[in-house]
mmCIF file of C-alpha atoms in Angstrom:
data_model
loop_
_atom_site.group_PDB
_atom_site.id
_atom_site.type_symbol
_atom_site.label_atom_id
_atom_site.label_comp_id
_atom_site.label_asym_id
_atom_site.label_seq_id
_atom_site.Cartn_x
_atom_site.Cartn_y
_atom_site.Cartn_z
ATOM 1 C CA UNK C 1 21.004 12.841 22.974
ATOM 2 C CA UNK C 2 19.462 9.777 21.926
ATOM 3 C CA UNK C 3 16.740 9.324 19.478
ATOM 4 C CA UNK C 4 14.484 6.036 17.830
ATOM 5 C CA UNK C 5 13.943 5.416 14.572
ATOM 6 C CA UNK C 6 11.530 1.992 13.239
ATOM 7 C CA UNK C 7 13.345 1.420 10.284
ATOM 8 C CA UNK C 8 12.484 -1.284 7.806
ATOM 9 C CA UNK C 9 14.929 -2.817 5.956
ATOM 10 C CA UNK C 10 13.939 -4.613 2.898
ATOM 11 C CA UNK C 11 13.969 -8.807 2.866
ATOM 12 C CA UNK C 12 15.840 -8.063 -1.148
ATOM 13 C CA UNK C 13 19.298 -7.442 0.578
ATOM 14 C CA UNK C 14 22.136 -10.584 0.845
ATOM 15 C CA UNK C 15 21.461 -11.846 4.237
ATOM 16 C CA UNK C 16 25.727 -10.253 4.774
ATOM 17 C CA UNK C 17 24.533 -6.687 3.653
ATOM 18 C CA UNK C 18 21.094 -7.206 5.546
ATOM 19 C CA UNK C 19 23.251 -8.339 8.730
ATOM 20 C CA UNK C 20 25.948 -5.782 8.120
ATOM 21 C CA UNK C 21 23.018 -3.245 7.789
ATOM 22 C CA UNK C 22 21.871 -3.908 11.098
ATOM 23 C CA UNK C 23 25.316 -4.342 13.129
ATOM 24 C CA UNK C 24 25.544 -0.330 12.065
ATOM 25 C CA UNK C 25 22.651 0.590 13.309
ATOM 26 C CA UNK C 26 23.310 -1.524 16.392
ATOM 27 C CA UNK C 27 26.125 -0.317 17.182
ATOM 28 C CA UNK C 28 25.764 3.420 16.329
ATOM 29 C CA UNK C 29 26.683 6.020 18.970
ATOM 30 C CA UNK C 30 23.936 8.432 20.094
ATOM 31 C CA UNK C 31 21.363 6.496 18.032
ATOM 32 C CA UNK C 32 18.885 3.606 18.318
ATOM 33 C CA UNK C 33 16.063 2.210 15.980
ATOM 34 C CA UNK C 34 13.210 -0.563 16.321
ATOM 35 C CA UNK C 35 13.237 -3.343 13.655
ATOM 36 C CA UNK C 36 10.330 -3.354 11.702
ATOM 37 C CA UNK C 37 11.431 -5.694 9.294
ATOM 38 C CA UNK C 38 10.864 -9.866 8.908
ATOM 39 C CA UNK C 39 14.167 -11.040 9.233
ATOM 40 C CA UNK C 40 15.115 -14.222 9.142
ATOM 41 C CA UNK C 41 14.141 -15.063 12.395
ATOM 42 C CA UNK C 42 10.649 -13.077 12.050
ATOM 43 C CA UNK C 43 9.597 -15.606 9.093
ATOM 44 C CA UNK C 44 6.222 -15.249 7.762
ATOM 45 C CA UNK C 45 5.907 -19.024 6.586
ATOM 46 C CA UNK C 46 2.732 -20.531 5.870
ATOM 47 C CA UNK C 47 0.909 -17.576 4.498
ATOM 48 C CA UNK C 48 -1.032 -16.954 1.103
ATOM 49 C CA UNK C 49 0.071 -14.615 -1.001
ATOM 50 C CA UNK C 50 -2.712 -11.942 0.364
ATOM 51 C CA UNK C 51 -2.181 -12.691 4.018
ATOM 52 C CA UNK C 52 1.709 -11.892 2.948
ATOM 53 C CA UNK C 53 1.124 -8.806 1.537
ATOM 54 C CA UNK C 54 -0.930 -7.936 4.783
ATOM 55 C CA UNK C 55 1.635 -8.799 6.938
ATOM 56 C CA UNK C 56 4.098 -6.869 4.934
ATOM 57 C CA UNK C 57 2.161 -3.662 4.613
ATOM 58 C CA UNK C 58 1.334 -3.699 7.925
ATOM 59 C CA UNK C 59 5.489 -4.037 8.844
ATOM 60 C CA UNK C 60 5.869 -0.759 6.756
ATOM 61 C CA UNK C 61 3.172 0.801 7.934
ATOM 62 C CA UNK C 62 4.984 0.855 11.080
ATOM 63 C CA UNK C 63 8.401 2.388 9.953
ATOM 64 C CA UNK C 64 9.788 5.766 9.763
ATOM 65 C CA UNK C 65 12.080 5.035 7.249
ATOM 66 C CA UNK C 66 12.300 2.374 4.281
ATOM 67 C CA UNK C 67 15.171 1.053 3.426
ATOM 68 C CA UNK C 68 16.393 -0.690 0.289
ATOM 69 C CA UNK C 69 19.184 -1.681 -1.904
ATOM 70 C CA UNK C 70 19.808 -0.541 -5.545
ATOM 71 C CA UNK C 71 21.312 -2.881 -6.607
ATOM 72 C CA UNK C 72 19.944 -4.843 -10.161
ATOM 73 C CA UNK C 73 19.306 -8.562 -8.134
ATOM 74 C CA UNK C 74 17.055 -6.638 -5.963
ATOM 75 C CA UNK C 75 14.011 -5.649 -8.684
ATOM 76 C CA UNK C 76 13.184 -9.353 -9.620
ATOM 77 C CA UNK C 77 11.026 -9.832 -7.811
ATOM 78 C CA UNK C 78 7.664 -8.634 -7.398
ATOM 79 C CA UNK C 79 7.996 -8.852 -3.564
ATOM 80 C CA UNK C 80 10.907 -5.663 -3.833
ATOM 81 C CA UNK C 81 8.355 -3.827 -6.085
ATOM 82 C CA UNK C 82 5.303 -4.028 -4.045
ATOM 83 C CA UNK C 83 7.456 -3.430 -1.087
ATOM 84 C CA UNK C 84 8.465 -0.208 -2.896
ATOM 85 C CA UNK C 85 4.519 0.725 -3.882
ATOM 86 C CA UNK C 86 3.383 -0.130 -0.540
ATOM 87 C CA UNK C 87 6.145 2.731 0.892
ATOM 88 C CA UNK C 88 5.369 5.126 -1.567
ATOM 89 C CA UNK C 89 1.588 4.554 -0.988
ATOM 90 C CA UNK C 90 1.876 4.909 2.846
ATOM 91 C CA UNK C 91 4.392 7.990 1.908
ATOM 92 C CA UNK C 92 7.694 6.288 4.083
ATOM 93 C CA UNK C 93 10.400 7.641 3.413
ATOM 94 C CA UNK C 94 12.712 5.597 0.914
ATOM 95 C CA UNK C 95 16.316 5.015 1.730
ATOM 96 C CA UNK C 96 18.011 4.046 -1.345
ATOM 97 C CA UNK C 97 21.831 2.189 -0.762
ATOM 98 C CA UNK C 98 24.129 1.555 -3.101
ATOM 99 C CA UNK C 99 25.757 -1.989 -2.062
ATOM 100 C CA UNK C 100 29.728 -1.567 -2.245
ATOM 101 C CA UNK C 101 31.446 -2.092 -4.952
ATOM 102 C CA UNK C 102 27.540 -1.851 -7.095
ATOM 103 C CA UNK C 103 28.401 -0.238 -10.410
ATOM 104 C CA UNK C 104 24.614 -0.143 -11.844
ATOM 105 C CA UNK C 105 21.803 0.765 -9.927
ATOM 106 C CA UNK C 106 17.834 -0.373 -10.154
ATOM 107 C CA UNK C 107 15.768 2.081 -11.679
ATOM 108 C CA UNK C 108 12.723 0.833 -9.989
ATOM 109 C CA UNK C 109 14.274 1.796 -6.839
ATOM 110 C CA UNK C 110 16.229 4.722 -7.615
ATOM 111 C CA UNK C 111 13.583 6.808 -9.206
ATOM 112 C CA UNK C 112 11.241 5.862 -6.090
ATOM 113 C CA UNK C 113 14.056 7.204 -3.424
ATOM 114 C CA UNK C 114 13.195 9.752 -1.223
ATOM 115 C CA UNK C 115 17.228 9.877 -0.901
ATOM 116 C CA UNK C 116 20.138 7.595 -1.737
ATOM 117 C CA UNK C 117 23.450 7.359 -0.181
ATOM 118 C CA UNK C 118 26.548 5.006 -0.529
ATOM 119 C CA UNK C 119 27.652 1.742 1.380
ATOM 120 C CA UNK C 120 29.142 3.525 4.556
ATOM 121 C CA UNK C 121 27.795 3.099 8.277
ATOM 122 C CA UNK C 122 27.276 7.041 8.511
ATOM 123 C CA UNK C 123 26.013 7.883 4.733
ATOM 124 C CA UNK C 124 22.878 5.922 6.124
ATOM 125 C CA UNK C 125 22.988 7.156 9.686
ATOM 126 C CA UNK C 126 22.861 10.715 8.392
ATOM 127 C CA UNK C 127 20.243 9.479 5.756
ATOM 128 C CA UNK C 128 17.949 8.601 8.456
ATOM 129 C CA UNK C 129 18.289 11.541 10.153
ATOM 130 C CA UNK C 130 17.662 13.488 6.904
ATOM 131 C CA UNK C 131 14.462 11.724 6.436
ATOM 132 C CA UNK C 132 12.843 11.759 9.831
ATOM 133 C CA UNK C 133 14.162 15.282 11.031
ATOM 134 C CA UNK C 134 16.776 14.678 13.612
#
């Protein structure tokens, strides 16, 4: 049986995790999921920092499932926390992942996880499934 997710996955990652991120999801059996996030081919250029924040919410708004990395690099910048409050706000689901070989994790991000799970194509298949009920 096959089942959709929208997932967003957080702009804060390396674009390699970010792609590597996706290629799992791509190519997971019995599974597919929408994109909600702006990769870098979705660029929002040109924007003030409002009409950003817009277009971000609104990407969230549409996801089942938020997902970030713990790692330190990812909280600076005040464009991972306000991803973070706008998915708590809009209660998403937070997916929490550990980058491999990450020995300290963000405690912006881990204490706003609905769940976190380790750098493995099925700890965050069976994450999302967790968090959206499948």
């Amino acid at each position: 049986m096959s089942w959709t997710r929208r997932i967003f996955i957080s702009h804060r990652w390396t674009y390699d995790e970010y792609d590597r991120i996706k290629e799992w999801l791509d190519n997971a059996p019995y599974y597919s999921f929408a994109d909600c996030s702006i990769s870098v081919d979705k660029k929002l250029e040109g924007l003030s920092n409002r009409e950003l924040e817009q277009a971000i919410a609104e990407h969230i708004r549409q996801c089942s499932v938020f997902i970030v990395p713990t790692a330190m690099y990812a909280v600076h910048s005040e464009w991972m926390q306000f991803e973070i409050d706008t998915a708590v706000a809009m209660k998403k689901p937070i997916l929490a992942v550990t980058p491999f070989g990450q020995e300290r994790e963000a405690e912006y991000v881990t204490k706003n996880a609905t769940l976190r799970v380790g750098w493995q194509q099925q700890s965050i298949i069976d994450g999302i499934k967790k968090l959206t009920n499948c």
